[in-house]
Backbone as JSON Lines, residues from 0, in Angstrom:
{"i":0,"aa":"X","n":[0.68,-22.96,29.1],"ca":[2.0,-22.58,28.65],"c":[2.95,-22.66,29.84]}
{"i":1,"aa":"X","n":[4.05,-23.36,29.69],"ca":[5.02,-23.48,30.77],"c":[5.95,-22.27,30.77]}
{"i":2,"aa":"X","n":[6.74,-22.13,31.83],"ca":[7.68,-21.02,31.93],"c":[8.68,-21.01,30.79]}
{"i":3,"aa":"X","n":[9.04,-22.19,30.29],"ca":[10.01,-22.25,29.19],"c":[9.41,-21.83,27.86]}
{"i":4,"aa":"X","n":[8.07,-21.74,27.8],"ca":[7.39,-21.35,26.57],"c":[7.0,-19.87,26.55]}
{"i":5,"aa":"X","n":[7.51,-19.09,27.49],"ca":[7.14,-17.68,27.56],"c":[7.58,-16.95,26.3]}
{"i":6,"aa":"X","n":[6.74,-16.03,25.88],"ca":[7.06,-15.22,24.72],"c":[7.94,-14.05,25.13]}
{"i":7,"aa":"X","n":[8.91,-13.76,24.3],"ca":[9.76,-12.61,24.54],"c":[9.43,-11.55,23.5]}
{"i":8,"aa":"X","n":[9.17,-10.35,23.95],"ca":[8.84,-9.27,23.02],"c":[10.0,-8.28,22.99]}
{"i":9,"aa":"X","n":[10.28,-7.79,21.79],"ca":[11.32,-6.79,21.6],"c":[10.7,-5.58,20.94]}
{"i":10,"aa":"X","n":[11.01,-4.41,21.43],"ca":[10.48,-3.18,20.85],"c":[11.08,-2.97,19.46]}
{"i":11,"aa":"X","n":[10.25,-2.63,18.5],"ca":[10.69,-2.41,17.13],"c":[11.19,-0.98,16.95]}
{"i":12,"aa":"X","n":[12.11,-0.83,16.04],"ca":[12.59,0.5,15.68],"c":[11.6,1.2,14.75]}
{"i":13,"aa":"X","n":[10.63,0.44,14.23],"ca":[9.72,0.97,13.22],"c":[10.14,0.55,11.82]}
{"i":14,"aa":"X","n":[11.3,-0.06,11.7],"ca":[11.8,-0.54,10.42],"c":[12.21,-2.0,10.61]}
{"i":15,"aa":"X","n":[11.39,-2.9,10.12],"ca":[11.65,-4.33,10.3],"c":[12.98,-4.74,9.68]}
{"i":16,"aa":"X","n":[13.38,-4.09,8.59],"ca":[14.65,-4.42,7.94],"c":[15.83,-4.06,8.86]}
{"i":17,"aa":"X","n":[15.72,-2.94,9.54],"ca":[16.74,-2.54,10.5],"c":[16.76,-3.5,11.68]}
{"i":18,"aa":"X","n":[15.58,-3.87,12.16],"ca":[15.49,-4.79,13.29],"c":[16.13,-6.14,12.98]}
{"i":19,"aa":"X","n":[16.06,-6.55,11.71],"ca":[16.64,-7.82,11.3],"c":[18.11,-7.71,10.92]}
{"i":20,"aa":"X","n":[18.65,-6.48,10.99],"ca":[20.06,-6.27,10.69],"c":[20.39,-6.29,9.21]}
{"i":21,"aa":"X","n":[19.4,-6.04,8.37],"ca":[19.61,-6.04,6.93],"c":[20.28,-4.74,6.51]}
{"i":22,"aa":"X","n":[21.37,-4.81,5.73],"ca":[22.03,-3.59,5.26],"c":[21.08,-2.74,4.41]}
{"i":23,"aa":"X","n":[21.29,-1.44,4.4],"ca":[20.47,-0.5,3.64],"c":[18.99,-0.61,4.03]}
{"i":24,"aa":"X","n":[18.74,-0.7,5.31],"ca":[17.38,-0.91,5.82],"c":[16.42,0.18,5.38]}
{"i":25,"aa":"X","n":[16.85,1.43,5.37],"ca":[15.96,2.53,4.98],"c":[15.53,2.39,3.52]}
{"i":26,"aa":"X","n":[16.46,1.99,2.66],"ca":[16.13,1.79,1.24],"c":[15.12,0.66,1.08]}
{"i":27,"aa":"X","n":[15.32,-0.42,1.8],"ca":[14.39,-1.55,1.73],"c":[13.0,-1.15,2.2]}
{"i":28,"aa":"X","n":[12.93,-0.37,3.26],"ca":[11.63,0.08,3.78],"c":[10.94,0.99,2.78]}
{"i":29,"aa":"X","n":[11.68,1.92,2.17],"ca":[11.09,2.82,1.19],"c":[10.58,2.05,-0.02]}
{"i":30,"aa":"X","n":[11.36,1.09,-0.5],"ca":[10.92,0.28,-1.63],"c":[9.66,-0.51,-1.27]}
{"i":31,"aa":"X","n":[9.61,-1.07,-0.08],"ca":[8.43,-1.82,0.35],"c":[7.2,-0.91,0.42]}
{"i":32,"aa":"X","n":[7.38,0.3,0.95],"ca":[6.26,1.25,1.02],"c":[5.76,1.61,-0.37]}
{"i":33,"aa":"X","n":[6.69,1.89,-1.3],"ca":[6.29,2.22,-2.67],"c":[5.58,1.04,-3.32]}
{"i":34,"aa":"X","n":[6.1,-0.17,-3.13],"ca":[5.48,-1.36,-3.73],"c":[4.07,-1.56,-3.2]}
{"i":35,"aa":"X","n":[3.87,-1.37,-1.9],"ca":[2.52,-1.52,-1.34],"c":[1.57,-0.49,-1.96]}
{"i":36,"aa":"X","n":[2.05,0.73,-2.15],"ca":[1.22,1.77,-2.75],"c":[0.9,1.43,-4.2]}
{"i":37,"aa":"X","n":[1.89,1.0,-4.96],"ca":[1.67,0.62,-6.36],"c":[0.64,-0.51,-6.44]}
{"i":38,"aa":"X","n":[0.8,-1.52,-5.6],"ca":[-0.14,-2.64,-5.6],"c":[-1.55,-2.21,-5.21]}
{"i":39,"aa":"X","n":[-1.66,-1.28,-4.27],"ca":[-2.97,-0.77,-3.88],"c":[-3.63,-0.02,-5.05]}
{"i":40,"aa":"X","n":[-2.86,0.78,-5.77],"ca":[-3.4,1.53,-6.91],"c":[-3.83,0.58,-8.01]}
{"i":41,"aa":"X","n":[-3.03,-0.43,-8.3],"ca":[-3.39,-1.43,-9.32],"c":[-4.7,-2.1,-8.94]}
{"i":42,"aa":"X","n":[-4.85,-2.44,-7.66],"ca":[-6.09,-3.07,-7.2],"c":[-7.27,-2.1,-7.29]}
{"i":43,"aa":"X","n":[-7.07,-0.85,-6.86],"ca":[-8.15,0.15,-6.92],"c":[-8.61,0.41,-8.35]}
{"i":44,"aa":"X","n":[-7.67,0.37,-9.29],"ca":[-8.0,0.59,-10.7],"c":[-8.53,-0.69,-11.36]}
{"i":45,"aa":"X","n":[-8.57,-1.77,-10.58],"ca":[-9.06,-3.07,-11.05],"c":[-8.31,-3.53,-12.3]}
{"i":46,"aa":"X","n":[-6.99,-3.37,-12.27],"ca":[-6.16,-3.76,-13.41],"c":[-5.7,-5.2,-13.26]}
{"i":47,"aa":"X","n":[-5.73,-5.94,-14.35],"ca":[-5.11,-7.26,-14.34],"c":[-3.6,-7.06,-14.35]}
{"i":48,"aa":"X","n":[-2.86,-8.11,-14.03],"ca":[-1.4,-7.99,-14.09],"c":[-0.94,-7.69,-15.51]}
{"i":49,"aa":"X","n":[-1.63,-8.23,-16.5],"ca":[-1.27,-7.97,-17.89],"c":[-1.47,-6.5,-18.23]}
{"i":50,"aa":"X","n":[-2.61,-5.92,-17.82],"ca":[-2.86,-4.51,-18.11],"c":[-1.91,-3.61,-17.34]}
{"i":51,"aa":"X","n":[-1.64,-3.96,-16.1],"ca":[-0.69,-3.18,-15.31],"c":[0.69,-3.22,-15.96]}
{"i":52,"aa":"X","n":[1.08,-4.38,-16.47],"ca":[2.37,-4.52,-17.13],"c":[2.47,-3.6,-18.34]}
{"i":53,"aa":"X","n":[1.4,-3.5,-19.13],"ca":[1.4,-2.61,-20.3],"c":[1.58,-1.16,-19.87]}
{"i":54,"aa":"X","n":[0.86,-0.75,-18.84],"ca":[0.95,0.63,-18.36],"c":[2.35,0.93,-17.83]}
{"i":55,"aa":"X","n":[2.94,-0.02,-17.11],"ca":[4.24,0.19,-16.48],"c":[5.41,-0.07,-17.42]}
{"i":56,"aa":"X","n":[5.13,-0.66,-18.58],"ca":[6.19,-0.93,-19.55],"c":[7.08,-2.09,-19.14]}
{"i":57,"aa":"X","n":[6.51,-3.05,-18.42],"ca":[7.26,-4.24,-18.0],"c":[6.45,-5.47,-18.37]}
{"i":58,"aa":"X","n":[7.04,-6.65,-18.18],"ca":[6.27,-7.86,-18.49],"c":[5.48,-8.32,-17.25]}
{"i":59,"aa":"X","n":[4.5,-9.17,-17.48],"ca":[3.6,-9.62,-16.42],"c":[4.33,-10.3,-15.26]}
{"i":60,"aa":"X","n":[5.35,-11.14,-15.51],"ca":[6.04,-11.75,-14.37],"c":[6.67,-10.72,-13.42]}
{"i":61,"aa":"X","n":[7.1,-9.58,-13.96],"ca":[7.66,-8.54,-13.09],"c":[6.57,-7.91,-12.24]}
{"i":62,"aa":"X","n":[5.36,-7.76,-12.8],"ca":[4.23,-7.26,-12.0],"c":[3.92,-8.27,-10.9]}
{"i":63,"aa":"X","n":[3.99,-9.54,-11.22],"ca":[3.77,-10.58,-10.22],"c":[4.81,-10.48,-9.1]}
{"i":64,"aa":"X","n":[6.08,-10.29,-9.47],"ca":[7.13,-10.12,-8.46],"c":[6.84,-8.92,-7.57]}
{"i":65,"aa":"X","n":[6.43,-7.83,-8.19],"ca":[6.1,-6.61,-7.45],"c":[4.95,-6.86,-6.47]}
{"i":66,"aa":"X","n":[3.95,-7.61,-6.92],"ca":[2.79,-7.88,-6.06],"c":[3.13,-8.8,-4.89]}
{"i":67,"aa":"X","n":[4.19,-9.59,-5.04],"ca":[4.61,-10.51,-3.98],"c":[5.74,-9.95,-3.12]}
{"i":68,"aa":"X","n":[6.11,-8.69,-3.37],"ca":[7.15,-8.06,-2.56],"c":[8.55,-8.49,-2.91]}
{"i":69,"aa":"X","n":[8.73,-9.09,-4.06],"ca":[10.06,-9.47,-4.51],"c":[10.64,-8.28,-5.27]}
{"i":70,"aa":"X","n":[11.37,-7.44,-4.57],"ca":[11.73,-6.11,-5.07],"c":[13.19,-5.97,-5.47]}
{"i":71,"aa":"X","n":[13.95,-7.05,-5.49],"ca":[15.39,-6.94,-5.77],"c":[15.66,-6.37,-7.16]}
{"i":72,"aa":"X","n":[14.76,-6.54,-8.1],"ca":[14.97,-6.02,-9.45],"c":[14.41,-4.63,-9.67]}
{"i":73,"aa":"X","n":[13.99,-3.95,-8.6],"ca":[13.36,-2.64,-8.73],"c":[14.11,-1.61,-7.9]}
{"i":74,"aa":"X","n":[14.55,-0.54,-8.55],"ca":[15.18,0.56,-7.82],"c":[14.1,1.51,-7.31]}
{"i":75,"aa":"X","n":[14.47,2.37,-6.39],"ca":[13.53,3.4,-5.91],"c":[13.1,4.28,-7.07]}
{"i":76,"aa":"X","n":[14.04,4.65,-7.92],"ca":[13.73,5.48,-9.09],"c":[12.69,4.81,-9.99]}
{"i":77,"aa":"X","n":[12.85,3.54,-10.21],"ca":[11.92,2.8,-11.06],"c":[10.53,2.73,-10.44]}
{"i":78,"aa":"X","n":[10.46,2.52,-9.14],"ca":[9.17,2.47,-8.46],"c":[8.47,3.83,-8.5]}
{"i":79,"aa":"X","n":[9.24,4.91,-8.38],"ca":[8.66,6.25,-8.52],"c":[8.12,6.44,-9.92]}
{"i":80,"aa":"X","n":[8.87,5.98,-10.92],"ca":[8.4,6.07,-12.31],"c":[7.09,5.31,-12.49]}
{"i":81,"aa":"X","n":[6.97,4.14,-11.87],"ca":[5.71,3.38,-11.95],"c":[4.55,4.18,-11.37]}
{"i":82,"aa":"X","n":[4.78,4.85,-10.25],"ca":[3.72,5.66,-9.65],"c":[3.28,6.78,-10.59]}
{"i":83,"aa":"X","n":[4.25,7.4,-11.26],"ca":[3.92,8.46,-12.22],"c":[3.13,7.87,-13.39]}
{"i":84,"aa":"X","n":[3.53,6.7,-13.87],"ca":[2.8,6.05,-14.97],"c":[1.38,5.66,-14.55]}
{"i":85,"aa":"X","n":[1.16,5.5,-13.26],"ca":[-0.18,5.21,-12.74],"c":[-0.93,6.49,-12.39]}
{"i":86,"aa":"X","n":[-0.47,7.61,-12.96],"ca":[-1.1,8.93,-12.81],"c":[-1.1,9.45,-11.38]}
{"i":87,"aa":"X","n":[0.0,9.22,-10.69],"ca":[0.15,9.74,-9.34],"c":[1.12,10.92,-9.35]}
{"i":88,"aa":"X","n":[0.81,11.96,-8.6],"ca":[1.74,13.06,-8.39],"c":[2.61,12.7,-7.19]}
{"i":89,"aa":"X","n":[3.89,12.99,-7.29],"ca":[4.84,12.64,-6.26],"c":[5.36,13.91,-5.61]}
{"i":90,"aa":"X","n":[5.36,13.97,-4.29],"ca":[5.96,15.06,-3.54],"c":[7.01,14.47,-2.62]}
{"i":91,"aa":"X","n":[8.2,15.05,-2.64],"ca":[9.26,14.61,-1.74],"c":[9.62,15.8,-0.86]}
{"i":92,"aa":"X","n":[9.49,15.64,0.42],"ca":[9.83,16.69,1.38],"c":[11.11,16.33,2.1]}
{"i":93,"aa":"X","n":[12.04,17.27,2.12],"ca":[13.31,17.07,2.81],"c":[13.4,18.1,3.91]}
{"i":94,"aa":"X","n":[13.6,17.64,5.14],"ca":[13.73,18.54,6.28],"c":[14.66,17.91,7.3]}
{"i":95,"aa":"X","n":[15.18,18.7,8.19],"ca":[16.09,18.14,9.2],"c":[15.39,17.08,10.04]}
{"i":96,"aa":"X","n":[16.15,16.12,10.48],"ca":[15.64,15.06,11.35],"c":[15.04,15.71,12.59]}
{"i":97,"aa":"X","n":[13.99,15.14,13.11],"ca":[13.29,15.74,14.26],"c":[14.19,15.88,15.48]}
{"i":98,"aa":"X","n":[15.23,15.08,15.58],"ca":[16.13,15.16,16.73],"c":[17.32,16.08,16.46]}
{"i":99,"aa":"X","n":[17.38,16.62,15.23],"ca":[18.47,17.51,14.87],"c":[18.26,18.88,15.52]}
{"i":100,"aa":"X","n":[19.29,19.37,16.15],"ca":[19.2,20.68,16.81],"c":[20.31,21.56,16.26]}
{"i":101,"aa":"X","n":[19.92,22.53,15.43],"ca":[20.88,23.53,14.95],"c":[20.12,24.73,14.42]}
{"i":102,"aa":"X","n":[20.84,25.78,14.05],"ca":[20.18,27.01,13.62],"c":[19.46,26.86,12.29]}
{"i":103,"aa":"X","n":[19.82,25.86,11.49],"ca":[19.19,25.66,10.18],"c":[18.02,24.69,10.25]}
{"i":104,"aa":"X","n":[17.56,24.35,11.44],"ca":[16.54,23.31,11.57],"c":[15.19,23.71,10.99]}
{"i":105,"aa":"X","n":[14.99,24.97,10.65],"ca":[13.73,25.4,10.05],"c":[13.74,25.27,8.53]}
{"i":106,"aa":"X","n":[14.88,24.94,7.93],"ca":[14.93,24.8,6.47],"c":[14.11,23.59,6.05]}
{"i":107,"aa":"X","n":[13.44,23.74,4.92],"ca":[12.56,22.7,4.41],"c":[12.61,22.76,2.89]}
{"i":108,"aa":"X","n":[12.77,21.64,2.24],"ca":[12.85,21.59,0.79],"c":[11.77,20.67,0.26]}
{"i":109,"aa":"X","n":[11.19,21.02,-0.87],"ca":[10.16,20.18,-1.49],"c":[10.49,19.94,-2.95]}
{"i":110,"aa":"X","n":[10.27,18.73,-3.4],"ca":[10.38,18.37,-4.81],"c":[9.04,17.8,-5.23]}
{"i":111,"aa":"X","n":[8.55,18.19,-6.37],"ca":[7.27,17.69,-6.86],"c":[7.45,17.06,-8.23]}
{"i":112,"aa":"X","n":[6.9,15.89,-8.4],"ca":[6.87,15.21,-9.69],"c":[5.42,15.0,-10.04]}
{"i":113,"aa":"X","n":[5.03,15.43,-11.22],"ca":[3.62,15.32,-11.61],"c":[3.49,14.4,-12.81]}
{"i":114,"aa":"X","n":[2.42,13.65,-12.83],"ca":[2.12,12.8,-13.98],"c":[1.84,13.69,-15.17]}
{"i":115,"aa":"X","n":[2.35,13.3,-16.31],"ca":[2.13,14.08,-17.54],"c":[0.97,13.53,-18.32]}
């Protein structure tokens, strides 16, 4: 490898969407995390795309899009609903950012969604 072929490394923020300058990076990362979890559950349950589509109330091509990370047609709310339909309990914890310094920094809120 010549000097002109040297690799340049850049430290990541932990969010590839932010690193690439994509607007709404946090939303994109959350959707990607939910999609990976949904796909893992579908695989663990050994569901075909057709069976997963029936459970999720969508058509098979949308399950295919979900499995390939094409998430533009899926809101965070919809992905959470899919997790519930796959019999997952959802917990959302809200707390101050770790770098936040104020007297209310000990406040912590939890929301729980359970599969019915």
